[in-house]
Structures are given as structure tokens and as C-alpha cells.
PDB file of C-alpha atoms in Angstrom:
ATOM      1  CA  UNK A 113     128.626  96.753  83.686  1.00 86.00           C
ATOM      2  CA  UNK A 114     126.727  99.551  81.738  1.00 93.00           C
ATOM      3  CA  UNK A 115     128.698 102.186  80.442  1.00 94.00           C
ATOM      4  CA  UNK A 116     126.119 104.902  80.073  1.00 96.00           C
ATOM      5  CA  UNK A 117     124.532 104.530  83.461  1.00 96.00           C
ATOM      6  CA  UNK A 118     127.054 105.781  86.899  1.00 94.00           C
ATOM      7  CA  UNK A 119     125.975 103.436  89.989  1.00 91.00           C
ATOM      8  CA  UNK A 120     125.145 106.531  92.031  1.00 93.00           C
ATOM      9  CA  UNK A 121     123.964 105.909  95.729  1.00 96.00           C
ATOM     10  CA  UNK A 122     120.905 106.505  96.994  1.00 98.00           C
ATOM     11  CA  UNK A 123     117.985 105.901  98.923  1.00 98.00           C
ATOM     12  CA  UNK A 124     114.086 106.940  98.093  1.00 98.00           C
ATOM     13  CA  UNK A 125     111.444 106.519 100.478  1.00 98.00           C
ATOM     14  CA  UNK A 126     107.718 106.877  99.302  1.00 98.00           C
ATOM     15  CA  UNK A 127     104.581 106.473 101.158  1.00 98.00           C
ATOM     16  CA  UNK A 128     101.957 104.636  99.152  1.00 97.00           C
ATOM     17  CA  UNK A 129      99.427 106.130 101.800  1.00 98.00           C
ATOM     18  CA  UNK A 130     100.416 109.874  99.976  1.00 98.00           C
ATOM     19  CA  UNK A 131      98.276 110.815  96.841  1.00 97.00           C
ATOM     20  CA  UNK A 132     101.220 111.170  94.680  1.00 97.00           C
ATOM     21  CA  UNK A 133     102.260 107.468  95.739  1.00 98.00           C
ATOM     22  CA  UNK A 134      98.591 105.846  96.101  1.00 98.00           C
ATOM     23  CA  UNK A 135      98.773 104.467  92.568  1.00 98.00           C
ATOM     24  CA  UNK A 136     101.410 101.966  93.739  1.00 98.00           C
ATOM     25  CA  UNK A 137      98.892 100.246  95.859  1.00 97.00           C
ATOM     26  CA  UNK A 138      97.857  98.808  93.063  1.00 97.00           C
ATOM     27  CA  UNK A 139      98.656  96.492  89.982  1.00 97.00           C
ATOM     28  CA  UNK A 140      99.825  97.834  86.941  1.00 97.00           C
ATOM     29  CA  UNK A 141     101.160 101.482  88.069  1.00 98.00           C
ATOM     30  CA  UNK A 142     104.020 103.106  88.078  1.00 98.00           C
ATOM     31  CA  UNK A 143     105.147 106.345  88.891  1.00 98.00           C
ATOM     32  CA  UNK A 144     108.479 108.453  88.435  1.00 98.00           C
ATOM     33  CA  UNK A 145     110.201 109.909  91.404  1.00 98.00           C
ATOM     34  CA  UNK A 146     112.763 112.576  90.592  1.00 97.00           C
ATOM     35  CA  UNK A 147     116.592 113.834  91.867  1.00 97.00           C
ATOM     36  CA  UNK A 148     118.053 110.433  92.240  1.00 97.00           C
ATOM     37  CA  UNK A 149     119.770 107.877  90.255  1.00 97.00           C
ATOM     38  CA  UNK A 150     120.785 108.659  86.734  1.00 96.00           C
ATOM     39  CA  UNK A 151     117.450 110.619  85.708  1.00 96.00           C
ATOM     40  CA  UNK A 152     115.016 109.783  88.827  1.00 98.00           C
ATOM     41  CA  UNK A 153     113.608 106.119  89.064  1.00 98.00           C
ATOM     42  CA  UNK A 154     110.267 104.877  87.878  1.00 98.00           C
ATOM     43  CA  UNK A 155     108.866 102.493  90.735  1.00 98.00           C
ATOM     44  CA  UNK A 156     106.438 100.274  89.571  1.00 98.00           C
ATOM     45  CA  UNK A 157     103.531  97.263  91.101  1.00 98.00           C
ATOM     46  CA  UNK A 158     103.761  94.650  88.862  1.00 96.00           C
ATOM     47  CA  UNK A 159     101.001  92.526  91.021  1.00 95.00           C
ATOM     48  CA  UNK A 160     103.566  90.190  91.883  1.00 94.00           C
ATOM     49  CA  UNK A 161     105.639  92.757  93.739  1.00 96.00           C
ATOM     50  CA  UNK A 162     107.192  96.554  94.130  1.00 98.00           C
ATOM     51  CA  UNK A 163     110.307  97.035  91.348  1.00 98.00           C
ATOM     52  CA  UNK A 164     112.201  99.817  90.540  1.00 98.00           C
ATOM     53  CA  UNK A 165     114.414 100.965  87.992  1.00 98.00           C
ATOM     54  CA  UNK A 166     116.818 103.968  86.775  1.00 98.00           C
ATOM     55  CA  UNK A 167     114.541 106.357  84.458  1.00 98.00           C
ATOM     56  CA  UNK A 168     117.218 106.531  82.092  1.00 98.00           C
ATOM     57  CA  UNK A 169     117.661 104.945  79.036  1.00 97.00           C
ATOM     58  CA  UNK A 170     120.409 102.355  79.527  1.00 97.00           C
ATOM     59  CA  UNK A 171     121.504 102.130  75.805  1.00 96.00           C
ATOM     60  CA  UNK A 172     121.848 105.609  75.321  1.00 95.00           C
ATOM     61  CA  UNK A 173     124.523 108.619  76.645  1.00 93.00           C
ATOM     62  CA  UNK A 174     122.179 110.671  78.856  1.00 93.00           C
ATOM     63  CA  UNK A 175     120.561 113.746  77.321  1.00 95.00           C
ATOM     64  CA  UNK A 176     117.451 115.585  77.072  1.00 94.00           C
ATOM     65  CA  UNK A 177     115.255 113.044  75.326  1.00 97.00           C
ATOM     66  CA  UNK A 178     116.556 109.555  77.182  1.00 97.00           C
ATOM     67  CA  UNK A 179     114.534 110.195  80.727  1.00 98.00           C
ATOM     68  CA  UNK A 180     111.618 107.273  80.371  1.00 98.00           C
ATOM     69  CA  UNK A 181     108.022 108.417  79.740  1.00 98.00           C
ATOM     70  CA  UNK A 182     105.773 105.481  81.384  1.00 98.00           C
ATOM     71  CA  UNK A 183     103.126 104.387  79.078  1.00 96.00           C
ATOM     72  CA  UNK A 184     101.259 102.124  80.976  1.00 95.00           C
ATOM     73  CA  UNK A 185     103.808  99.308  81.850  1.00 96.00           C
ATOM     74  CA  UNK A 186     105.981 100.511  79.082  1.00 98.00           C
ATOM     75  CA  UNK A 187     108.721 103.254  79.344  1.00 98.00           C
ATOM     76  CA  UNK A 188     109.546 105.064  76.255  1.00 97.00           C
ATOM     77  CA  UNK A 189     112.091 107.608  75.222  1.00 97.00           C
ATOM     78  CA  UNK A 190     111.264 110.516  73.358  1.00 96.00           C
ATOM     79  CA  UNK A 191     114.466 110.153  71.003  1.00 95.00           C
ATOM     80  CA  UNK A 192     114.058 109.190  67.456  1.00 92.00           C
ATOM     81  CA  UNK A 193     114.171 106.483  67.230  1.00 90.00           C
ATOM     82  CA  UNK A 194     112.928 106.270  70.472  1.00 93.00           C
ATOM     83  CA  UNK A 195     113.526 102.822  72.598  1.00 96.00           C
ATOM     84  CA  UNK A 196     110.880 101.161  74.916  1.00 97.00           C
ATOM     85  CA  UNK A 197     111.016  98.884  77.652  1.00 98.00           C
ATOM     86  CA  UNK A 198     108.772  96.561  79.722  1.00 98.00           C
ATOM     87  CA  UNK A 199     108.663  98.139  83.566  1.00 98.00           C
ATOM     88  CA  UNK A 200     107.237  95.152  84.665  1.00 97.00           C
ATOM     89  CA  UNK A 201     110.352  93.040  84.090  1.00 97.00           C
ATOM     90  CA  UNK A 202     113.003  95.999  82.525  1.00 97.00           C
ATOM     91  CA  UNK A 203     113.270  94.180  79.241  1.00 97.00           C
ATOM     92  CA  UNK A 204     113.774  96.233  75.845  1.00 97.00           C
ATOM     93  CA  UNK A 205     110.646  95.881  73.655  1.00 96.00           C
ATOM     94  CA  UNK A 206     112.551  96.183  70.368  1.00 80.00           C
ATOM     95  CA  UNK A 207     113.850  94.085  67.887  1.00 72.00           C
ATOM     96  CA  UNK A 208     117.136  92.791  69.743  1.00 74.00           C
ATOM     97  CA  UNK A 209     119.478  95.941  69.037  1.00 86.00           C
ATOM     98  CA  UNK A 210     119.288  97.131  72.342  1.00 93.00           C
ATOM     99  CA  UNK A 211     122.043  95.567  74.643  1.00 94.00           C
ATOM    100  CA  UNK A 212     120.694  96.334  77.981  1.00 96.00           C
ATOM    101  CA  UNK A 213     117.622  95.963  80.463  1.00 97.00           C
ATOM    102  CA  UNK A 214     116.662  98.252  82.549  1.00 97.00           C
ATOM    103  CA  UNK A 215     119.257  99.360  85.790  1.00 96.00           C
ATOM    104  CA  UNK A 216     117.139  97.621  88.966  1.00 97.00           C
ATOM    105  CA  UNK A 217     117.133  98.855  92.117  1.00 98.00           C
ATOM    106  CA  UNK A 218     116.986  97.402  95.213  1.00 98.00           C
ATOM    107  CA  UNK A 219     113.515  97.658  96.829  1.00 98.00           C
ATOM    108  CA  UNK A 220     112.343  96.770 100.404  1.00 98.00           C
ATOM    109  CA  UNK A 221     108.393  97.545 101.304  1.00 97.00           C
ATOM    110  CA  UNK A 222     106.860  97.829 105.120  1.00 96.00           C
ATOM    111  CA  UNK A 223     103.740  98.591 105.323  1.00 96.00           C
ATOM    112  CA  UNK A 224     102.900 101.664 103.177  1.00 96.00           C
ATOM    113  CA  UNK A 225     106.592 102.738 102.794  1.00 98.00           C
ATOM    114  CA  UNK A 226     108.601 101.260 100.030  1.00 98.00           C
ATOM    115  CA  UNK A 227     112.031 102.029 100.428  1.00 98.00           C
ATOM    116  CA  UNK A 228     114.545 102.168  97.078  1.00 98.00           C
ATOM    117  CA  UNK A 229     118.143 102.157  97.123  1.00 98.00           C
ATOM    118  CA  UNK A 230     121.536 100.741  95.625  1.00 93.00           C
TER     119      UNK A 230
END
């Protein structure tokens, strides 16, 4: 159980057929989608399949700077010092001091529509 990050309900619905969702068609992308979970979610292709995860930072108490910045397949916070994480697989990319992964989401995908929720 993470104790910075509430297990708020939800449910997201994008449509990779959009323009603001087309990226996901494809390998490597990711792109955030605000006003849900914690700080929005950041739904990523990894090739392999759709994954998504809470935006914010889930070693840190939320604030201003904790909201993940997607580099790439990376997510980074803009504290200082500011922690990273593989969106591919929701691993922290640091040097073992950071005591949880990423908060996953469930994901279903039909078609162009890929569905998140908890």
C-alpha cells in the first residue's frame, strides 16, 4: 500500500484515432491525460502493449513539482532532486532509494479506444 498515492476511482477513455491520442498507435509514446487519478495518468505503448500509470510521483507527498514530465519513455519530476522512472515498466531509474514503482492502472483496448480505470 502506498501512502502518498489515494486509490481514487476512475475511468479514462481515449481514442487513438483523435490527434491528441494518435501517438499511442505507436511504439515508444506516451502521453498525459489530465483530471483523474492522483495528478492525471500518463498512458503509454510500450510495443508489447497499452500501460498506464498515476502521473504522480509515488515516493513523494503531492505538490507542485511531483506531476511526471515524460521524457521519452522516462517520467521525471521537476523536484530537486528530481526522481525518474521507466514508463515502459514503472520502475524508478535511481540508485535504489526510491521505495516504489509506478501506481498501474488497469487498461483494456478495443479497437482504437483504450479504456483506463481502477
Amino acid at each position: 500500500e502506498n501512502p502518498f498515492l489515494l486509490d481514487l476511482r476512475f475511468e479514462a477513455v481515449l481514442n487513438s484515432n483523435l490527434p491528441r491520442y494518435n501517438s499511442l498507435n505507436f511504439p515508444g509514446n506516451a502521453v498525459y491525460y489530465g483530471g483523474v487519478a492522483n495528478d492525471g495518468i500518463i498512458v503509454v505503448n510500450t510495443g508489447a502493449n497499452i500501460v498506464a500509470w498515476d502521473a504522480s510521483d509515488p515516493n513523494e507527498i503531492p505538490r507542485g513539482c511531483t506531476r511526471l514530465e515524460i521524457q521519452g519513455l522516462v517520467g521525471e519530476t521537476s523536484c530537486e532532486p528530481s526522481n525518474r522512472y521507466s514508463l515502459a515498466t514503472g520502475e524508478p531509474l535511481e540508485d535504489g532509494n526510491l521505495q516504489f514503482g509506478l501506481f498501474n492502472y488497469r487498461v483494456e483496448q478495443v479497437g482504437s479506444v483504450i479504456r483506463v480505470f481502477n
